[in-house]
XYZ file of C-alpha atoms in Angstrom:
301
model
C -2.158 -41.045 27.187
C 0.982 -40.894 29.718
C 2.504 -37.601 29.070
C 5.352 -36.093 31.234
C 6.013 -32.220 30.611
C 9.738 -32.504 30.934
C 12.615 -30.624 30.018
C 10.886 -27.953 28.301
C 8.716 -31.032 26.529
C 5.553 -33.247 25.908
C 7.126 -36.817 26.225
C 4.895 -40.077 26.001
C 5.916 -42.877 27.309
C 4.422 -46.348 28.168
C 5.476 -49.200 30.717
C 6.031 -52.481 29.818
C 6.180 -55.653 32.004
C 6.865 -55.950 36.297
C 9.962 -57.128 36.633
C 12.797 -55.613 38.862
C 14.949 -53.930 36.692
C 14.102 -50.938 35.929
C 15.175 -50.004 31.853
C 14.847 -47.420 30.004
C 14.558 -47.085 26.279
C 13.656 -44.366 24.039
C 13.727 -43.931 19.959
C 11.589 -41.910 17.698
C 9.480 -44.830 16.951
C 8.754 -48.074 18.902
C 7.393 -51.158 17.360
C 4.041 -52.629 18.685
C 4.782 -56.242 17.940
C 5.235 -59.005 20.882
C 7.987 -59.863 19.450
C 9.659 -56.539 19.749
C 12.847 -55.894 21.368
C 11.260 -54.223 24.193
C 8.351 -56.179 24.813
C 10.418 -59.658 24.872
C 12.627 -57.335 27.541
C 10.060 -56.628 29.331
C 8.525 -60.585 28.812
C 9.875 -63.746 30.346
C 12.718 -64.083 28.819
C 13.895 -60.624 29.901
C 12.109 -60.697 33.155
C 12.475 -56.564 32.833
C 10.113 -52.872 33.329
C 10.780 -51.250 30.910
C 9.930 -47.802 30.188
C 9.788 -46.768 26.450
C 9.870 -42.628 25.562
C 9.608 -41.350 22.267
C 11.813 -39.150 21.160
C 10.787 -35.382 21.678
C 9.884 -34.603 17.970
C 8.116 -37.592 17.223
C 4.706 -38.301 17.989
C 2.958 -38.521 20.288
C 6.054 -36.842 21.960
C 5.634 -33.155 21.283
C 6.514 -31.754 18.122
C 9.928 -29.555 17.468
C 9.966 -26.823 15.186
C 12.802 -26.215 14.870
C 16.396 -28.169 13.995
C 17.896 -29.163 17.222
C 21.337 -29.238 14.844
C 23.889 -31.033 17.222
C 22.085 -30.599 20.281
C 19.304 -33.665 18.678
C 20.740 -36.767 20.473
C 22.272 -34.629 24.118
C 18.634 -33.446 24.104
C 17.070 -36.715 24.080
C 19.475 -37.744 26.411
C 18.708 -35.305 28.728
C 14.852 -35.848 28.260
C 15.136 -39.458 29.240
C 17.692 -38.610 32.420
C 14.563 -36.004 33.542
C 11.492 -38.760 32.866
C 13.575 -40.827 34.978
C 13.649 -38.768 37.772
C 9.751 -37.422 37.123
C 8.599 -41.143 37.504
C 10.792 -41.660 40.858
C 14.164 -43.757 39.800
C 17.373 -41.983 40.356
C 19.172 -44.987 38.772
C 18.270 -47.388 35.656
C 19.671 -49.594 33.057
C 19.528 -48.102 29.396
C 18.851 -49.270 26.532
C 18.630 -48.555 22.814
C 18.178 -49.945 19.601
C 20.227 -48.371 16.094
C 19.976 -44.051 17.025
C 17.898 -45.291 20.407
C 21.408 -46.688 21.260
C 23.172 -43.386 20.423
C 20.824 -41.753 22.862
C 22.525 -44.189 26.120
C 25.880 -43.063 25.030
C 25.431 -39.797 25.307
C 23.620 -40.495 28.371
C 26.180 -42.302 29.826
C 28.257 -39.519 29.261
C 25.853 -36.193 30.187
C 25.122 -38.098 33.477
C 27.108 -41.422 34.339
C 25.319 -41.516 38.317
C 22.277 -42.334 36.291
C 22.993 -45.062 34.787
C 23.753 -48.842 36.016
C 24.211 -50.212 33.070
C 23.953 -49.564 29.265
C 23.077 -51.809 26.685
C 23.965 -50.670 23.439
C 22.146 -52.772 20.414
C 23.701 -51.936 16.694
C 24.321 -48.297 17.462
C 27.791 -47.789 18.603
C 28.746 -44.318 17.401
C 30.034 -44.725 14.259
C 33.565 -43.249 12.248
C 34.155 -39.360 11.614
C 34.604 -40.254 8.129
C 32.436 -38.187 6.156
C 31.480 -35.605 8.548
C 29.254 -36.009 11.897
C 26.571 -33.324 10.536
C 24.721 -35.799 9.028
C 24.158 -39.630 8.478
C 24.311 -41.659 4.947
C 21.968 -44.201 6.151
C 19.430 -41.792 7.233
C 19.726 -39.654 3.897
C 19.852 -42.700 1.717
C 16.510 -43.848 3.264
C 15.063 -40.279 2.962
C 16.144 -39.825 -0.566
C 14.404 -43.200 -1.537
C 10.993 -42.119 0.176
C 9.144 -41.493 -3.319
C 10.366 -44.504 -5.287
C 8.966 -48.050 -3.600
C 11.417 -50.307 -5.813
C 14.647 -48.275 -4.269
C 13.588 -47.595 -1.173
C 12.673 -51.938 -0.916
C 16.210 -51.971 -1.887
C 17.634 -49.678 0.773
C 15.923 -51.506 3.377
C 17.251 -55.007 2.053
C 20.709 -53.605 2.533
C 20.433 -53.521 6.124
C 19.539 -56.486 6.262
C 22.413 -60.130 6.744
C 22.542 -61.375 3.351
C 20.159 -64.586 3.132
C 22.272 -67.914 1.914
C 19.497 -69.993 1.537
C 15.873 -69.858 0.411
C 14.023 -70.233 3.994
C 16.274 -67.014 4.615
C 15.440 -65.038 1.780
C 11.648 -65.896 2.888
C 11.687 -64.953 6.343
C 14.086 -61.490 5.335
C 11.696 -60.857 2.856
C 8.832 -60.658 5.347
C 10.959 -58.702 7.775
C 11.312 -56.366 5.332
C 7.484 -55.685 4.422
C 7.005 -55.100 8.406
C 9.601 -52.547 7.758
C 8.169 -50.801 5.073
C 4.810 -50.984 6.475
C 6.517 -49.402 9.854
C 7.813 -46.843 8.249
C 4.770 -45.922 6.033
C 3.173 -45.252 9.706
C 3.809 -41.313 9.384
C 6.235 -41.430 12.472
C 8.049 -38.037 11.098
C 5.764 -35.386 9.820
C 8.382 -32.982 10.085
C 11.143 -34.947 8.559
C 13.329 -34.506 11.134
C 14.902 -37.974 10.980
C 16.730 -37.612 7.956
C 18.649 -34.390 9.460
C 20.372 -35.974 12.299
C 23.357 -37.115 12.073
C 26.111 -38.899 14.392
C 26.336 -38.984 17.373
C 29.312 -36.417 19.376
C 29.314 -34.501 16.300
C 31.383 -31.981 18.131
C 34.151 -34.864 17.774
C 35.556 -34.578 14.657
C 38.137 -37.934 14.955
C 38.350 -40.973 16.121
C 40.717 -40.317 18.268
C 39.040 -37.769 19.981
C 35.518 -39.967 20.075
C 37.922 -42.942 21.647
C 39.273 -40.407 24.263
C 35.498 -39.775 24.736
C 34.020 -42.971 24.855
C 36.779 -43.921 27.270
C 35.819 -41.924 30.024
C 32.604 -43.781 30.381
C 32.518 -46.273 33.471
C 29.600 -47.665 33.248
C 29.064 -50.858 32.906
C 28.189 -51.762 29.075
C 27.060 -54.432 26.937
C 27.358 -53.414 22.611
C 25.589 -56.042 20.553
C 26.126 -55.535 16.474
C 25.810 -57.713 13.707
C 28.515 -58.832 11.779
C 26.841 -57.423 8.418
C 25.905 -53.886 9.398
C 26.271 -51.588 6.719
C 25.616 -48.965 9.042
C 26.481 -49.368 12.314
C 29.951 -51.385 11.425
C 31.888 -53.725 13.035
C 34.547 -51.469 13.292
C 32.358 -49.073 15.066
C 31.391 -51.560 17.982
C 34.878 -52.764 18.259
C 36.114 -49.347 18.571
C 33.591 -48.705 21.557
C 34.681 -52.029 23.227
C 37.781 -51.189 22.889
C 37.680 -47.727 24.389
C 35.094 -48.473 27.457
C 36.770 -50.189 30.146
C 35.348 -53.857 30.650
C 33.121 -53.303 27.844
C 31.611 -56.879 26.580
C 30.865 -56.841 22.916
C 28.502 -59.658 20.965
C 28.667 -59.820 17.246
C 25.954 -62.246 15.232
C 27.760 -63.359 11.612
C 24.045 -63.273 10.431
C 22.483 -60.153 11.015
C 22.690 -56.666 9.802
C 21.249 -53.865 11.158
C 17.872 -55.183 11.592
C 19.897 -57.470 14.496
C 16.703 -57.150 16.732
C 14.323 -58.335 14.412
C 16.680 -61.096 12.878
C 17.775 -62.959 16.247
C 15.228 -60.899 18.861
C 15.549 -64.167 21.655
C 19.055 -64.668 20.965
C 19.789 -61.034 21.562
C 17.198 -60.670 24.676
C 19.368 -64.205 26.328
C 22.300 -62.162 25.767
C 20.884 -58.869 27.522
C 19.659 -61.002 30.356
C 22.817 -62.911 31.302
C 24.644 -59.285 30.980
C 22.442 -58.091 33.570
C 22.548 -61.532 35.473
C 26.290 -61.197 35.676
C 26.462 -57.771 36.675
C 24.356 -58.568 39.199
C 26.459 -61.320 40.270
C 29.770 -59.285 40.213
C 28.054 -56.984 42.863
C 27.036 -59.417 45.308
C 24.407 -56.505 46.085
C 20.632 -57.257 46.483
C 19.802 -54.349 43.545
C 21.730 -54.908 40.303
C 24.942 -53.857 39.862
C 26.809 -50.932 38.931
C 29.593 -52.727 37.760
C 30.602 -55.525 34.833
C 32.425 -56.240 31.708
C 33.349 -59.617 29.819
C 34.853 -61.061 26.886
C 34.211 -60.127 23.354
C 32.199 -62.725 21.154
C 31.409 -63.095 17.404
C 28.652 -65.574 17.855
C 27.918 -68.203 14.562
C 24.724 -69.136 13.399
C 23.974 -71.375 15.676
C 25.395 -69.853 18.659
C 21.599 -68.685 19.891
């Protein structure tokens, strides 16, 4: 099992795919099926090598015994800026999927040389309303953990709402391979439902903008246009704020956006990288990009 003692930590990690750009990803979970977002990145439609850590906490990461508090996401951060270096690349694209996303962000931030790129995928840090101790989402889900009918329910929510019948079908089955997922036992701590937002030492908007703003790396924030969690709002916000950002938005997906429309997001990841490529006329890809923002219809795939 590929194990890195890193940053004070056991972190497991696998490889995925040959191709020349080098990614990073890392979440507290990763799902095994082909058609996962980082397999098809690493596939040939992504044409990427990926590298996937788990999350320090998490198995088979090493276990944490205590609550990291506000230092959860700069830690993983950190933890995927030193596997980096353990395995040999001083520079990498990032990217993230829902609090995987959160991670790149505050890598991006912690240490911008790292990065040439970061692709952001429904988890743009979301509004000080409320507080940053803690998220809803991640509480509502933990709070439904002993009742099947409401916690079916929860995980519906984040979910597009399906308009016809072949939609309801195919969400439907989505959401059993959630459920399923997260019957696994992926936190036997509980940690998950303790961490909340990411910068929770920034306690406005404003002050997350001013934030978010000094980032200058090139970035690419794909949402969909009926995330109850990470909102609209939220990836607009972090568009707005990043200098050249390019933002995608699906009309029919939710938070699930990776399992909904995984090629259509992966072709969208791909010609980001393609074009910041191209905007470098350098043989490596580049370090710089940006583009328009796009809310894409249904069948814009």
């Amino acid at each position: 099992m590929p194990l890195i003692r890193a940053n004070g930590a056991d972190l497991y990690y696998e490889e995925l795919g040959s191709g020349h750009e080098v990614v990073f990803s890392s979440q507290q979970a990763f799902d095994r099926d082909p058609d996962a977002y980082q397999a098809l990145l690493a596939g040939p439609l992504g044409r990427c090598r990926v590298f996937c850590v788990t999350a320090r906490g998490f198995p088979p990461s090493g276990r944490v015994w205590e609550d990291l508090g506000p230092r959860w996401y700069p830690t993983w951060a950190d933890d995927v800026y030193v596997v980096a270096r353990a395995l040999g690349f001083v520079r990498f694209v990032y990217t993230g999927v829902s609090h995987g996303a959160v991670i790149g962000w505050h890598l991006a931030t912690q240490h911008p040389g790292a990065l040439k790129a970061l692709v952001s995928v429904v988890g743009a840090p979301h509004d000080r309303a409320g507080g940053t101790a803690r998220s809803e989402g991640r509480q509502s889900l933990a709070r439904a953990a002993d009742d099947a009918a409401t916690r079916r329910a929860r995980v519906e929510q984040v979910f597009a709402r399906p308009r016809t019948e072949a939609q309801r079908v195919r969400r439907d089955a989505l959401v059993d391979r959630a459920l399923a997922r997260s019957a696994a036992g992926t936190d036997p701590d509980g940690w998950s439902a303790r961490i909340g937002k990411a910068f929770p030492s920034l306690a406005t908007n404003e002050a997350l903008e001013e934030a978010l703003a000094s980032i200058m790396v090139p970035t690419l924030i794909l949402g969909g246009a009926q995330d109850p969690l990470c909102k609209p709002e939220d990836n607009l916000r972090a568009a707005r704020a990043v200098a050249g950002a390019r933002m995608v938005l699906w009309e029919d997906a939710g938070h699930m956006l990776a399992w909904e429309r995984p090629r259509a997001v992966i072709g969208a990841v791909r010609q980001f990288l393609d074009d910041v490529h191209a905007a470098s006329g350098a043989a490596t890809p580049s370090v710089r990009g940006g583009g328009p923002t796009q809310i894409l219809a249904p069948g814009d795939s």
